[in-house]
Amino acid sequence: MNTPVSKADSLGVIGLGTMGYGAAVSAQRRKFSTIGLDISPQNIRRFEESGGTVARDIADIAAQCDAFLILVVNAAQTEQVLFGDGGLIHHARPGSVVIAAATVDPALPPLWEARLAEKGIHFIDGPVSGGAVKAEAGDMTVMASGKPEAFIVAEDALAAYSGKVYRLGDKAGPGSTVKMVNQHLAGVHIAAACEAMALGIRAGADPHQLYEVICNSAGMSWMFQNRVPHILNGDYTPLSAVNIFVKDLGIVLDAAQKLSMALPLASSAHQLYLGAAGAGFGQQDDSAVIKLYAQMTGIELPTAKEGP
């Protein structure tokens, strides 16, 4: 199908959770026409309170936008948005573009690209990284792959919510492959940070001093610097939950199995997240992996600070 190619000038963000909300408010702040959609009344209210406009449903957002950023939790939710009853494939205009940003099996985006192409809808495999702070600052990294014409349509929309867009290939798939590798590293680094902090506490080090020293030493990682303050503050409000890494490292290990490749570090980290989820911490921040070590060793973790 010959599909129109012109730059999108309006963005529909479907999924207003931690990352989606940040993307939407960033695009809005940059004066890019932005509309949000979420099934959570709380998420909708938060976006509206920031000055955002929300759609009633997918048909409504498709009628108003020509680019769509899907920032939901997993592949199943992405497929529901794309192909379910009332999904984008039934309502998006030919020539519009869909950017799928959830972490998924890299084998799926090429299938989505082909199905949408039958309806004249462009597609970009565009997972993101950066966390809540970078999302709200409009500074996320986008790991994107897709056909050149899809990038033409999505160019301004991508710039509206990101800090850096990497073009990784001229078809869907490489974006999710690179994100999978990122999640391998992120999951292992968080698990290692929790284990290291548990070791230091068990050996008698002051956790606050330990954090400060490591952040200025060779053992520091971005994840250590970002996640350990949650532990020090005793605040496990989920910015990224334990269950996210149960899923994401599961994707990593499934892909590795297909490649006949052993990943012992990822496997060990996955077991820690599974253990933390099994212990009841699955909905807590991923730094709650340290609670598993606390149960095993009896160490006392910092507690939440009381208000004035």
mmCIF file with all atom_site columns, C-alpha atoms in Angstrom, residues 102-110 125-127 143-145 168 171-184 251-252 255 259:
data_model
loop_
_atom_site.group_PDB
_atom_site.id
_atom_site.type_symbol
_atom_site.label_atom_id
_atom_site.label_alt_id
_atom_site.label_comp_id
_atom_site.label_asym_id
_atom_site.label_entity_id
_atom_site.label_seq_id
_atom_site.pdbx_PDB_ins_code
_atom_site.Cartn_x
_atom_site.Cartn_y
_atom_site.Cartn_z
_atom_site.occupancy
_atom_site.B_iso_or_equiv
_atom_site.pdbx_formal_charge
_atom_site.auth_seq_id
_atom_site.auth_comp_id
_atom_site.auth_asym_id
_atom_site.auth_atom_id
_atom_site.pdbx_PDB_model_num
ATOM 1  C CA . ALA A 1 102 ? 7.335  -1.210  26.000 1.00 0.00 ? 102 ALA A CA 1
ATOM 2  C CA . THR A 1 103 ? 10.148 -3.702  26.582 1.00 0.00 ? 103 THR A CA 1
ATOM 3  C CA . VAL A 1 104 ? 9.167  -6.782  24.571 1.00 0.00 ? 104 VAL A CA 1
ATOM 4  C CA . ASP A 1 105 ? 10.576 -9.857  22.849 1.00 0.00 ? 105 ASP A CA 1
ATOM 5  C CA . PRO A 1 106 ? 12.480 -8.501  19.819 1.00 0.00 ? 106 PRO A CA 1
ATOM 6  C CA . ALA A 1 107 ? 10.664 -11.047 17.624 1.00 0.00 ? 107 ALA A CA 1
ATOM 7  C CA . LEU A 1 108 ? 7.332  -9.232  18.061 1.00 0.00 ? 108 LEU A CA 1
ATOM 8  C CA . PRO A 1 109 ? 7.857  -5.719  16.595 1.00 0.00 ? 109 PRO A CA 1
ATOM 9  C CA . PRO A 1 110 ? 8.482  -7.007  13.041 1.00 0.00 ? 110 PRO A CA 1
ATOM 10 C CA . ASP A 1 125 ? 10.038 -0.055  17.362 1.00 0.00 ? 125 ASP A CA 1
ATOM 11 C CA . GLY A 1 126 ? 11.056 2.569   19.919 1.00 0.00 ? 126 GLY A CA 1
ATOM 12 C CA . PRO A 1 127 ? 11.648 1.462   23.520 1.00 0.00 ? 127 PRO A CA 1
ATOM 13 C CA . MET A 1 143 ? 16.291 3.049   20.911 1.00 0.00 ? 143 MET A CA 1
ATOM 14 C CA . ALA A 1 144 ? 14.458 3.181   17.619 1.00 0.00 ? 144 ALA A CA 1
ATOM 15 C CA . SER A 1 145 ? 14.251 1.108   14.481 1.00 0.00 ? 145 SER A CA 1
ATOM 16 C CA . LEU A 1 168 ? 19.289 1.401   14.885 1.00 0.00 ? 168 LEU A CA 1
ATOM 17 C CA . LYS A 1 171 ? 13.083 -2.286  10.077 1.00 0.00 ? 171 LYS A CA 1
ATOM 18 C CA . ALA A 1 172 ? 11.476 -3.086  13.411 1.00 0.00 ? 172 ALA A CA 1
ATOM 19 C CA . GLY A 1 173 ? 13.375 -5.348  15.811 1.00 0.00 ? 173 GLY A CA 1
ATOM 20 C CA . PRO A 1 174 ? 16.826 -3.859  16.465 1.00 0.00 ? 174 PRO A CA 1
ATOM 21 C CA . GLY A 1 175 ? 15.347 -1.247  18.811 1.00 0.00 ? 175 GLY A CA 1
ATOM 22 C CA . SER A 1 176 ? 13.916 -3.941  21.073 1.00 0.00 ? 176 SER A CA 1
ATOM 23 C CA . THR A 1 177 ? 17.111 -5.977  20.798 1.00 0.00 ? 177 THR A CA 1
ATOM 24 C CA . VAL A 1 178 ? 19.194 -3.069  22.114 1.00 0.00 ? 178 VAL A CA 1
ATOM 25 C CA . LYS A 1 179 ? 16.622 -2.382  24.855 1.00 0.00 ? 179 LYS A CA 1
ATOM 26 C CA . MET A 1 180 ? 16.801 -6.045  25.850 1.00 0.00 ? 180 MET A CA 1
ATOM 27 C CA . VAL A 1 181 ? 20.576 -5.720  26.308 1.00 0.00 ? 181 VAL A CA 1
ATOM 28 C CA . ASN A 1 182 ? 20.029 -2.529  28.323 1.00 0.00 ? 182 ASN A CA 1
ATOM 29 C CA . GLN A 1 183 ? 17.586 -4.354  30.594 1.00 0.00 ? 183 GLN A CA 1
ATOM 30 C CA . HIS A 1 184 ? 20.045 -7.193  31.044 1.00 0.00 ? 184 HIS A CA 1
ATOM 31 C CA . ILE A 1 251 ? 12.567 -11.752 28.023 1.00 0.00 ? 251 ILE A CA 1
ATOM 32 C CA . VAL A 1 252 ? 16.376 -11.679 28.109 1.00 0.00 ? 252 VAL A CA 1
ATOM 33 C CA . ALA A 1 255 ? 15.948 -14.789 23.829 1.00 0.00 ? 255 ALA A CA 1
ATOM 34 C CA . LEU A 1 259 ? 20.287 -18.320 20.711 1.00 0.00 ? 259 LEU A CA 1
#
